[in-house]
XYZ file of N, CA and C in Angstrom:
747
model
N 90.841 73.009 143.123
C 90.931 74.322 142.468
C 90.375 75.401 143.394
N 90.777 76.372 143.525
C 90.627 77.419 144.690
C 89.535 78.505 144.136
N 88.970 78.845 144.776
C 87.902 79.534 144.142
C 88.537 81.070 143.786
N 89.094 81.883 143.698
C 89.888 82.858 142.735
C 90.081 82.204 141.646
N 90.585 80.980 141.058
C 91.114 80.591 140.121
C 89.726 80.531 139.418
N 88.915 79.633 139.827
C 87.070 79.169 139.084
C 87.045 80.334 138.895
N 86.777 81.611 139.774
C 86.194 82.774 139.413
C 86.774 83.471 137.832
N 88.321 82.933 138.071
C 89.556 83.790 137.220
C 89.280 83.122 135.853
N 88.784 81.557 136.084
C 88.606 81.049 135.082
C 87.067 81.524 134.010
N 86.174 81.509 134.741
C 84.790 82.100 134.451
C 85.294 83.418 133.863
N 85.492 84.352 134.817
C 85.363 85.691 133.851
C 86.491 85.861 132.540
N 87.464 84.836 132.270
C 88.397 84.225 131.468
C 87.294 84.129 129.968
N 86.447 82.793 130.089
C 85.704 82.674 129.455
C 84.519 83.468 128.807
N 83.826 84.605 130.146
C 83.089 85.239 129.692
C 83.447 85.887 128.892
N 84.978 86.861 128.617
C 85.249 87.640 127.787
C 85.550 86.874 126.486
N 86.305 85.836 126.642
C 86.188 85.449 125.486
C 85.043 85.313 124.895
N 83.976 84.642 125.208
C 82.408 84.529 124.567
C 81.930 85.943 124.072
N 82.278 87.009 124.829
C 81.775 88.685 124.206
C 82.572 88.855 123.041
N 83.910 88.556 123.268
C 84.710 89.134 121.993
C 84.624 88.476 120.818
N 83.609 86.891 121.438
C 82.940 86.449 119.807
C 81.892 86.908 119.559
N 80.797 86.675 120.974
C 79.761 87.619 120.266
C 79.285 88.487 119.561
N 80.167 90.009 120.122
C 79.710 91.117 119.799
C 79.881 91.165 118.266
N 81.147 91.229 117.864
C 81.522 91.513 116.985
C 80.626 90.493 115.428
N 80.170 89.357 116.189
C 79.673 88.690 115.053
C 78.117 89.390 115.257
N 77.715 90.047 116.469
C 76.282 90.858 116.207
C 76.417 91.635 114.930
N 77.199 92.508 115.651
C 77.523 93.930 114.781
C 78.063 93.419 113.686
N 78.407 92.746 112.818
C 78.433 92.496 111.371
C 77.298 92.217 111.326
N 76.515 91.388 111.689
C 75.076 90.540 111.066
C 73.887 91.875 110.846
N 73.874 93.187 111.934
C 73.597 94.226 111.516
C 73.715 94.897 110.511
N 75.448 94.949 110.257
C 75.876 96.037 109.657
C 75.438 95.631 108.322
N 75.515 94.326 107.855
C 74.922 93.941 106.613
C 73.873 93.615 106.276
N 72.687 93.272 107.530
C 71.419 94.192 107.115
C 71.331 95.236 106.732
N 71.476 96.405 107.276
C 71.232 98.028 106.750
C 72.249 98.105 105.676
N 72.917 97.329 105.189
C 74.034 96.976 104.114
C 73.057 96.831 102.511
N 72.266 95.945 103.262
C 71.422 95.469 102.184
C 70.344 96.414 101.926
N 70.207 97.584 102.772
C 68.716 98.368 102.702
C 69.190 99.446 102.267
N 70.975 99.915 101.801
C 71.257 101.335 102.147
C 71.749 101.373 100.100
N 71.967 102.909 100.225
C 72.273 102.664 98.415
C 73.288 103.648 98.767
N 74.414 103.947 98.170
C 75.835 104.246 98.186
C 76.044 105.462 97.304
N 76.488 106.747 97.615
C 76.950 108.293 96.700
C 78.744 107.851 97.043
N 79.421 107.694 96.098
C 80.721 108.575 96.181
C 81.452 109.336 95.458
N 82.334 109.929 96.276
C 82.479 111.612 95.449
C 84.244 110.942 95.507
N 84.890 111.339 94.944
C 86.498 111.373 94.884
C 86.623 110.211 94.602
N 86.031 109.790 93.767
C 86.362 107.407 93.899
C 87.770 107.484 92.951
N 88.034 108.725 91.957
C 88.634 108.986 91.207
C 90.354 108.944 91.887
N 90.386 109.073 93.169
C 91.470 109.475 94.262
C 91.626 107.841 94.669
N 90.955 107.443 95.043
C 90.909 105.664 95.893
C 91.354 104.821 94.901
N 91.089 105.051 93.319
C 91.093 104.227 91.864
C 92.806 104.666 91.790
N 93.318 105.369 91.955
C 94.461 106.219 91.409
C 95.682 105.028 92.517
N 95.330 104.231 93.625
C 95.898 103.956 94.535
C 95.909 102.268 94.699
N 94.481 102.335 94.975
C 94.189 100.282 95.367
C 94.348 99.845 94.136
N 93.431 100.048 92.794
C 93.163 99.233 91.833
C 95.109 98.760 91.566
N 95.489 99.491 91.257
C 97.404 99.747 91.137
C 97.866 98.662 92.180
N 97.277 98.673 93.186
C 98.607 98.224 94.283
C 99.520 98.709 94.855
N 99.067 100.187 94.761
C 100.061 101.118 95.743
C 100.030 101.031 97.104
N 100.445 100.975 97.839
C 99.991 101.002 98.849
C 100.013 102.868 99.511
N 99.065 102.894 100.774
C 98.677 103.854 101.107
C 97.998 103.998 102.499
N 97.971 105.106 103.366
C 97.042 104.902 104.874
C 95.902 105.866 104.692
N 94.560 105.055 104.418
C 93.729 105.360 104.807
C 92.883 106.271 106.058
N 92.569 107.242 106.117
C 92.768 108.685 107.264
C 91.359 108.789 107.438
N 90.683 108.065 108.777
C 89.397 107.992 108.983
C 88.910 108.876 110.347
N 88.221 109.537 110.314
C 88.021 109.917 111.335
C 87.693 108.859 112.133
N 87.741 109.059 113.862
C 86.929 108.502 114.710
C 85.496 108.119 114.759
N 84.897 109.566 114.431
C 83.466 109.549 114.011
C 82.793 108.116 113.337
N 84.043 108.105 112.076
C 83.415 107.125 111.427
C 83.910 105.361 111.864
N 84.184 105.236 112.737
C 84.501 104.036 113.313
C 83.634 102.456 112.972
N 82.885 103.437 113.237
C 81.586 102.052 112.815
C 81.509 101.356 111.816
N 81.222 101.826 110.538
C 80.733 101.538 109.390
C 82.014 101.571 108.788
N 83.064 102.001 109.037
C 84.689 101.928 107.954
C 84.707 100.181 107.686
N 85.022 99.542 108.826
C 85.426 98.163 108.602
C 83.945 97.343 107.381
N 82.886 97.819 107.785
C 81.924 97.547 106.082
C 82.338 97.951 104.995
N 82.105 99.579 105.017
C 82.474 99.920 103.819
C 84.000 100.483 103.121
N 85.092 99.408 103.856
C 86.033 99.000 103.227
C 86.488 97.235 103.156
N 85.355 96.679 103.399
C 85.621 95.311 103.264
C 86.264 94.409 102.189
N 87.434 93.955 102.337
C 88.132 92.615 101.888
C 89.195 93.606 101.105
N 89.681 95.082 101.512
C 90.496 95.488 100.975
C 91.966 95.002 101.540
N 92.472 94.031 102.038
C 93.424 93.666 103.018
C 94.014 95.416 103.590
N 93.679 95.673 104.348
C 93.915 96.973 105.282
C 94.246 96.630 106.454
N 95.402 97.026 106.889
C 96.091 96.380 108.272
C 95.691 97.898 108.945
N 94.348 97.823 109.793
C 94.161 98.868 110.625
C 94.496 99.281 112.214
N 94.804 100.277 112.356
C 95.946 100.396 113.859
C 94.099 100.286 114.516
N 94.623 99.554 115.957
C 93.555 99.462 116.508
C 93.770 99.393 117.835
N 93.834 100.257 119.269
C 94.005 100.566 120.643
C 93.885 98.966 120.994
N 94.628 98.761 121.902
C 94.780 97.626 122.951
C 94.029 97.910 124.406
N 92.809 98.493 123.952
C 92.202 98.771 124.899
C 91.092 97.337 124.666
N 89.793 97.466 125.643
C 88.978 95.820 125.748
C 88.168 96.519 124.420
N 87.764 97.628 124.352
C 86.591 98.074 123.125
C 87.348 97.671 121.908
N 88.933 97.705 121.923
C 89.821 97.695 120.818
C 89.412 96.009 120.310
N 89.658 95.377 121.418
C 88.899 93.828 121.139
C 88.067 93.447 120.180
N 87.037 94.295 120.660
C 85.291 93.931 119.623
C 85.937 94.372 118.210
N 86.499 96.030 117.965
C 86.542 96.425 116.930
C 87.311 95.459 115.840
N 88.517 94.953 116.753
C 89.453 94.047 116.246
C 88.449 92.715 115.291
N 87.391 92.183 115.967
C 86.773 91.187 115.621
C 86.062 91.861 114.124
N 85.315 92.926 114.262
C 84.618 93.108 113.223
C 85.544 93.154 111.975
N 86.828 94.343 112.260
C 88.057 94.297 111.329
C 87.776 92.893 110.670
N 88.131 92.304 111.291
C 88.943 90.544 110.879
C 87.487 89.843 110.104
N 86.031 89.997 110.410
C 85.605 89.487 109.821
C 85.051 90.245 108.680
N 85.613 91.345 108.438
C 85.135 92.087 106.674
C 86.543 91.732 106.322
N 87.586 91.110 106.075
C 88.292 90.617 105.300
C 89.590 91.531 105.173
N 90.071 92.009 106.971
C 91.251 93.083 106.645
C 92.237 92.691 108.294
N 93.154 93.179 107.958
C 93.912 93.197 109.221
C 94.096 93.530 110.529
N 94.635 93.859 111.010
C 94.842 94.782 112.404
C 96.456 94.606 113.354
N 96.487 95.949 113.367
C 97.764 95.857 114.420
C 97.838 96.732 115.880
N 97.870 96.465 116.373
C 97.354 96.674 117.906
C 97.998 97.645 118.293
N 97.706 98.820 119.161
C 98.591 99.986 119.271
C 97.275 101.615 119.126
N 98.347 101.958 120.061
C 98.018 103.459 120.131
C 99.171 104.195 120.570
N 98.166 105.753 120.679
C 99.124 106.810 121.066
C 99.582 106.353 122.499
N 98.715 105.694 123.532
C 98.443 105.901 124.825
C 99.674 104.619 125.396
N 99.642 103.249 124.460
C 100.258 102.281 124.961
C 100.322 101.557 123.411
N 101.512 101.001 123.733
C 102.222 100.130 122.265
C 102.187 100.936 121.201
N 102.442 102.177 121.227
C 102.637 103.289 119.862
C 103.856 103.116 118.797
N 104.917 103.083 119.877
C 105.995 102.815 119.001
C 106.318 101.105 118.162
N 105.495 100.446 118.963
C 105.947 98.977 117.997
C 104.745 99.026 117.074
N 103.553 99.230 117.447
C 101.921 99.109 116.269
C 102.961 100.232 114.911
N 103.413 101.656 115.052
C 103.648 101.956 114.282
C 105.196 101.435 113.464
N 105.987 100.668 113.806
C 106.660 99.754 112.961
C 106.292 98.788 112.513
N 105.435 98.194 113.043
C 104.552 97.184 112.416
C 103.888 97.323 111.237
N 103.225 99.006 111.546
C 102.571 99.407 110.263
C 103.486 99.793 109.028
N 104.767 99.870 109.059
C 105.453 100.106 107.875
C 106.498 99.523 107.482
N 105.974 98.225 108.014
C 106.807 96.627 107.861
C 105.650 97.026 106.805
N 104.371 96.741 107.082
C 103.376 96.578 106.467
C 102.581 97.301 104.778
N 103.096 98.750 104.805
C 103.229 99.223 103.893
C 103.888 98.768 102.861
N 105.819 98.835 103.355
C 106.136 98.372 102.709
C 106.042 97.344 101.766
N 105.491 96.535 102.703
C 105.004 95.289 101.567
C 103.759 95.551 100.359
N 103.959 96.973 99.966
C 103.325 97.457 99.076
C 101.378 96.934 99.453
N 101.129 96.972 100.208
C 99.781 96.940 101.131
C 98.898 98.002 101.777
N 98.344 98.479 101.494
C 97.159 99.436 102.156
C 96.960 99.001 103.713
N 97.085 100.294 104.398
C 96.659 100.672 105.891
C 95.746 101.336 106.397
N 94.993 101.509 107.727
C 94.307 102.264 107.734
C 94.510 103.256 109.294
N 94.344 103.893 109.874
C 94.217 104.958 110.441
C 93.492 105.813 110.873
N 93.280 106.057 112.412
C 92.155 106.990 112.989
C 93.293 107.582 113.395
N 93.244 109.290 112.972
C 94.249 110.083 113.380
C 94.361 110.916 114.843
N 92.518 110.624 114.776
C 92.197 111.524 116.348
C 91.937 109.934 117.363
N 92.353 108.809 117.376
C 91.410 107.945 118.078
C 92.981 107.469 118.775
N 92.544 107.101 120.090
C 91.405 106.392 120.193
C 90.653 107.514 121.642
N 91.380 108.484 121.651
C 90.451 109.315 122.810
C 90.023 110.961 122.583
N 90.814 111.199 121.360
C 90.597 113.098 120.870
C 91.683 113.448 121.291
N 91.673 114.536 121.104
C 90.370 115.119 121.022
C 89.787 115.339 119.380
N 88.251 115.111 119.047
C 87.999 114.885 117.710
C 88.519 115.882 116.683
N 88.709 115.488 115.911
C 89.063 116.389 114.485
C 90.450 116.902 114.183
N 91.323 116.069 115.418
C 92.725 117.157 115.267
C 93.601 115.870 115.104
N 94.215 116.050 114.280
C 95.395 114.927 113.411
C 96.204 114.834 114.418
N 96.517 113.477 115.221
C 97.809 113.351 115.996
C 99.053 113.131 114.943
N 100.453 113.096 115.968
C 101.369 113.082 114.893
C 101.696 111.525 114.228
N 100.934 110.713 114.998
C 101.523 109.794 114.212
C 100.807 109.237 113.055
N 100.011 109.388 112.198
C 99.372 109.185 110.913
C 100.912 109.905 109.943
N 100.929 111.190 110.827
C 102.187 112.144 109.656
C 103.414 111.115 109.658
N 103.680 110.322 110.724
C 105.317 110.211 110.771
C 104.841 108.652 110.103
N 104.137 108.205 110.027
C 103.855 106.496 109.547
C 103.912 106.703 108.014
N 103.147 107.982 107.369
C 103.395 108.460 106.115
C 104.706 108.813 105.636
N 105.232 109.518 106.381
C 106.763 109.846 106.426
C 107.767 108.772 106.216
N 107.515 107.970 107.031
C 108.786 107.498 107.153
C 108.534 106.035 105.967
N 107.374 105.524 106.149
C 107.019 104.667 105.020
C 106.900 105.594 103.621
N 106.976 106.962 103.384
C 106.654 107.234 101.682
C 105.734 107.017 101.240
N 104.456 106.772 101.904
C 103.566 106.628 101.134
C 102.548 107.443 101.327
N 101.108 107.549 100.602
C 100.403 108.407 100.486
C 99.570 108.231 102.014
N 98.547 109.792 102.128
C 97.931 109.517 102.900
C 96.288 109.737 102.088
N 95.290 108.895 102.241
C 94.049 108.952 101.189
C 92.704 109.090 102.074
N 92.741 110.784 102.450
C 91.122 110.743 103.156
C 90.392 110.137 103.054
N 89.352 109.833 104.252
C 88.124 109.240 103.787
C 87.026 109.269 104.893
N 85.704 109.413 104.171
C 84.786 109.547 105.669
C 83.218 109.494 104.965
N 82.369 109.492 105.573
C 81.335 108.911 105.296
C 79.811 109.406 106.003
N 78.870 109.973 105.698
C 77.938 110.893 106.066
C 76.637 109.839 105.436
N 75.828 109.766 106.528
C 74.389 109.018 105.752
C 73.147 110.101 106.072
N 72.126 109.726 105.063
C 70.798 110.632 104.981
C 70.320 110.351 106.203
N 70.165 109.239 106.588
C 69.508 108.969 107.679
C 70.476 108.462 108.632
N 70.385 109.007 109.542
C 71.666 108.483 110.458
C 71.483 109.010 112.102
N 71.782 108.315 113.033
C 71.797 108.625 114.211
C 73.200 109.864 114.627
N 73.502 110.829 115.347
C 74.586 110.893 116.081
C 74.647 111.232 117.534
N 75.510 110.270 118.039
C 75.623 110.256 119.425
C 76.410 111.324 119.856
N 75.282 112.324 119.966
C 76.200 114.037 120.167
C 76.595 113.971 121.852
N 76.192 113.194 122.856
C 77.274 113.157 124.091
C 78.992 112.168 123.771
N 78.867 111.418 122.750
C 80.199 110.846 122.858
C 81.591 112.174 122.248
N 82.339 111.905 122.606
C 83.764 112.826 121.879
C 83.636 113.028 120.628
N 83.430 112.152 120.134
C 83.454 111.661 119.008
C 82.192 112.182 117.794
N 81.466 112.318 118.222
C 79.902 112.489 117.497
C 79.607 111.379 116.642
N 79.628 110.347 116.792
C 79.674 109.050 116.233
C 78.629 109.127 115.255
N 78.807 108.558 114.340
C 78.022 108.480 113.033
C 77.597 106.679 113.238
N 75.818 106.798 113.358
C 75.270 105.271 113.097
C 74.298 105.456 111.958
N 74.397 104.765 110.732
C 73.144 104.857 109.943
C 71.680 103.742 110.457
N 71.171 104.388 109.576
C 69.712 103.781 110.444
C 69.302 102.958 109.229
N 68.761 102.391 108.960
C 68.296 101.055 107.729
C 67.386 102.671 106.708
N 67.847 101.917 105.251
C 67.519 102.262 104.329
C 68.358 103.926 104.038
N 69.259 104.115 104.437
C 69.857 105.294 104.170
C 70.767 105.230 102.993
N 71.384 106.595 102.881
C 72.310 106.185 101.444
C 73.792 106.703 102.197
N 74.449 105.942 102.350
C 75.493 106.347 102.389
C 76.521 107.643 101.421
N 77.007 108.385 102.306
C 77.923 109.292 100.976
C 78.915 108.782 101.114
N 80.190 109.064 100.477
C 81.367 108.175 101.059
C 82.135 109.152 100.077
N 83.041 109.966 100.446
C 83.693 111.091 100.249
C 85.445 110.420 100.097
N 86.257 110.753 98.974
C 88.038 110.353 99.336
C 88.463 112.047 99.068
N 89.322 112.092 99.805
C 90.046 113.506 99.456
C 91.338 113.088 98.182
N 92.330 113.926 98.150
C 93.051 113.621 97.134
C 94.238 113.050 97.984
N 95.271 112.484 97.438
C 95.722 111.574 97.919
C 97.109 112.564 98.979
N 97.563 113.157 100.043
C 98.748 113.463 100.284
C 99.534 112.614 100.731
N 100.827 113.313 100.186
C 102.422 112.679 100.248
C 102.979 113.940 101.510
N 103.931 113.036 102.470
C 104.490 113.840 102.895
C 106.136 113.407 102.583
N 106.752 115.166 102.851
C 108.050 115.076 102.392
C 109.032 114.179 103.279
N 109.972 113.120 103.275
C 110.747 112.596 103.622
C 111.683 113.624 105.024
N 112.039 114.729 104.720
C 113.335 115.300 105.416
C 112.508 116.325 105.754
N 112.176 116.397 107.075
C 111.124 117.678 107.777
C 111.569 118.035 109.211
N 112.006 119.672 109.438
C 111.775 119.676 110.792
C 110.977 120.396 111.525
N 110.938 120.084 112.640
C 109.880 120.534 113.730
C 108.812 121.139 112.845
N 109.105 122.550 113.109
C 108.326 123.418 112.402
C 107.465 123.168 110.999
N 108.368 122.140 109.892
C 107.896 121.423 108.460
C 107.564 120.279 109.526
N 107.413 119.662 110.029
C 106.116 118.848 110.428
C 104.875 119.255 111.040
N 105.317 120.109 111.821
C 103.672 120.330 111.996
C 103.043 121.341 110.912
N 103.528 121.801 109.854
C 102.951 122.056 108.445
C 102.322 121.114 108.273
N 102.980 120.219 107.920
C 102.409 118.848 107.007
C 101.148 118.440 107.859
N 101.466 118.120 109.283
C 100.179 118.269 109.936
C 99.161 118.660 109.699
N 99.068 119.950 109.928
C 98.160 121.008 109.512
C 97.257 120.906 108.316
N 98.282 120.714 107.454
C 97.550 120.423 106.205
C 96.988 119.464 105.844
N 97.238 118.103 106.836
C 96.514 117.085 106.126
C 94.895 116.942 107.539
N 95.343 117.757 108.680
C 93.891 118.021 109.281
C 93.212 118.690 108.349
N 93.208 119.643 107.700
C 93.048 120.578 106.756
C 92.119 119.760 105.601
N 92.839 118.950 104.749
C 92.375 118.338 103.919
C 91.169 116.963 104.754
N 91.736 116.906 106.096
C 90.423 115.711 106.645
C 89.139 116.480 106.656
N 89.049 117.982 107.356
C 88.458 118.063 107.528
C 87.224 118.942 106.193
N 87.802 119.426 105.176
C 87.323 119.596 103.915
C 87.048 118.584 103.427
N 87.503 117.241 103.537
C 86.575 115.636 103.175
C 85.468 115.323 103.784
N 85.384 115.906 104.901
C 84.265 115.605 105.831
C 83.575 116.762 105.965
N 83.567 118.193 105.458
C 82.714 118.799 105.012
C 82.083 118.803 103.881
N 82.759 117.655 102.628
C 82.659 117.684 101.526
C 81.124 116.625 101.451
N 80.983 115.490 102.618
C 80.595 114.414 102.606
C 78.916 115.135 103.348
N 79.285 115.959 104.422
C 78.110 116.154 104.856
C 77.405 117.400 104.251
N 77.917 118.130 103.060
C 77.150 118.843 102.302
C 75.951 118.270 101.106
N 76.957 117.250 100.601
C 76.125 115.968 99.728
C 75.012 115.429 100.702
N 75.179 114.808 101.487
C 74.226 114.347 102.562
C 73.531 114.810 102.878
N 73.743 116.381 102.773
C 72.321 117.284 103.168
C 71.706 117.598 101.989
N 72.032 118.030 100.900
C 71.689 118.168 99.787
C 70.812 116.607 99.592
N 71.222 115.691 99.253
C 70.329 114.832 99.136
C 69.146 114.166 100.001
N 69.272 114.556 101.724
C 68.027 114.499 102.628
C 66.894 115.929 101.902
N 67.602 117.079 101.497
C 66.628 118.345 101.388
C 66.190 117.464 99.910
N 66.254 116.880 98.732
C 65.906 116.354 97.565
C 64.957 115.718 97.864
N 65.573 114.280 99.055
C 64.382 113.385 99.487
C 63.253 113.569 100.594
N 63.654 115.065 101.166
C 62.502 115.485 101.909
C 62.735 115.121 102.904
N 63.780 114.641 103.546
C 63.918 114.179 105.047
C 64.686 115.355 105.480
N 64.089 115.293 107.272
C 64.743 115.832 108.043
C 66.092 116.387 108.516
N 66.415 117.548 107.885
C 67.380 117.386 108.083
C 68.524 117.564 109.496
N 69.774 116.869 108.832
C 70.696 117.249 110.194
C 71.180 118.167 110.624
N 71.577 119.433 110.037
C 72.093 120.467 109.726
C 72.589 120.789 111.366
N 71.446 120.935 112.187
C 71.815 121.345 113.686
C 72.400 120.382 114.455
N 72.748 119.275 113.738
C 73.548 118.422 114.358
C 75.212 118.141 113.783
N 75.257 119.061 113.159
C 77.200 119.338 112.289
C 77.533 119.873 113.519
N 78.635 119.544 113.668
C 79.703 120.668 114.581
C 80.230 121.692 113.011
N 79.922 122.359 113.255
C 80.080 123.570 112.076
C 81.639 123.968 112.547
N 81.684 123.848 113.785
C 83.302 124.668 113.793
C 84.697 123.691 112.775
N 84.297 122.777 112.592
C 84.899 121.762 111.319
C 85.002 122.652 110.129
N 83.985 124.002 110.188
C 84.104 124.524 108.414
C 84.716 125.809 108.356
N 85.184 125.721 109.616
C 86.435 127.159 109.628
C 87.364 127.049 108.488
């Protein structure tokens, strides 16, 4: 055996061993502070109107909230689009072990088959999920394909996002990543459910666009007003100087 190959074979293995590792870390975490954190949600009235039924629907998460989605949507079978990048890997693992799907794809590479995949998947009257700005930004701005996966499958699109009392954010990433820290309360915010129209052009799509950045980002102002309101109740520190405020234009 030639030593390129041993080498080819080793770093073969190493990745495989990370892409079990990590991902079984980061659950064994996530459900510690799982167990320490207590739960606000606002719109559950919007999420009830959809899953309990069996409608199916795509779930519209920010990037931000990357982390903690695959917890706090666990064992909903959610076939979530997830980059074929190596980070896409780990995320893929955590997906799979809270009890949901994944279909591989982005804007950047495999866009057009992840998004037929995803509405093979709908169709089968099944819940999806969706980062509209991911997997690179820029943050907060709806790419088009969340609109055309809604479109062309008919089905709803059902905000959602998630703000904790206590929480880290990693204000150098794109993203401003949201980590909660043990014993926080999660908020967990749904907007109302949008439909987009079947027969749209140019111009009526990027409406529909618009409007459903629109409605993301009033879910996610909706989530971190509660969140502050309840740190100023419990006397903690608040985040306030850590919002990107330009979200509340």
């Amino acid at each position: 055996m030639s030593d390129k190959l041993v080498s080819e074979t080793k770093d073969s293995f190493k990745r495989k061993f990370l892409v079990w590792l990590v991902p079984t870390l980061v659950v064994f975490l996530q459900r510690i502070i799982g167990l320490t954190s207590k739960r606000v949600e606002l719109g559950k009235e919007h999420f009830n109107s959809l899953y309990p039924l069996k409608k199916p629907f795509i779930l519209s998460v920010w990037h931000t909230n990357v982390l903690y989605s695959p917890y706090l949507n666990k064992n909903r079978k959610l076939a979530v689009l997830i980059s074929e990048s190596k980070d896409g890997d780990f995320i893929t693992g955590v997906v799979h072990r809270f009890g949901n799907g994944s279909i591989r794809g982005s804007s950047s590479k495999g866009g057009s088959r992840a998004l037929k995949a995803m509405i093979v998947h709908l169709r089968k009257n099944l819940p999806a999920a969706f980062t509209p700005d991911g997997p690179r930004g820029p943050a907060w701005i709806v790419q088009p394909g969340l609109i055309a996966a809604a479109q062309v499958a008919q089905v709803p699109i059902l905000p959602f996002h998630y703000e904790c009392t206590k929480q880290w954010i990693a204000e150098k990433s794109w993203d401003k990543h949201r980590i909660p820290k043990p014993f926080t309360t999660f908020v967990i915010s749904y907007g109302e459910p949008i439909s987009i129209p079947r027969d749209l052009d140019e111009a009526g799509f990027e409406r529909e666009r618009l409007r459903v950045e629109k409605a993301m980002l009033e879910n996610k102002n909706r989530a971190e007003l509660k969140a502050e309101e309840l740190r100023k109740a419990a006397g903690i520190k608040s985040n306030q100087s850590e919002l990107d405020l330009k979200t509340r234009s």
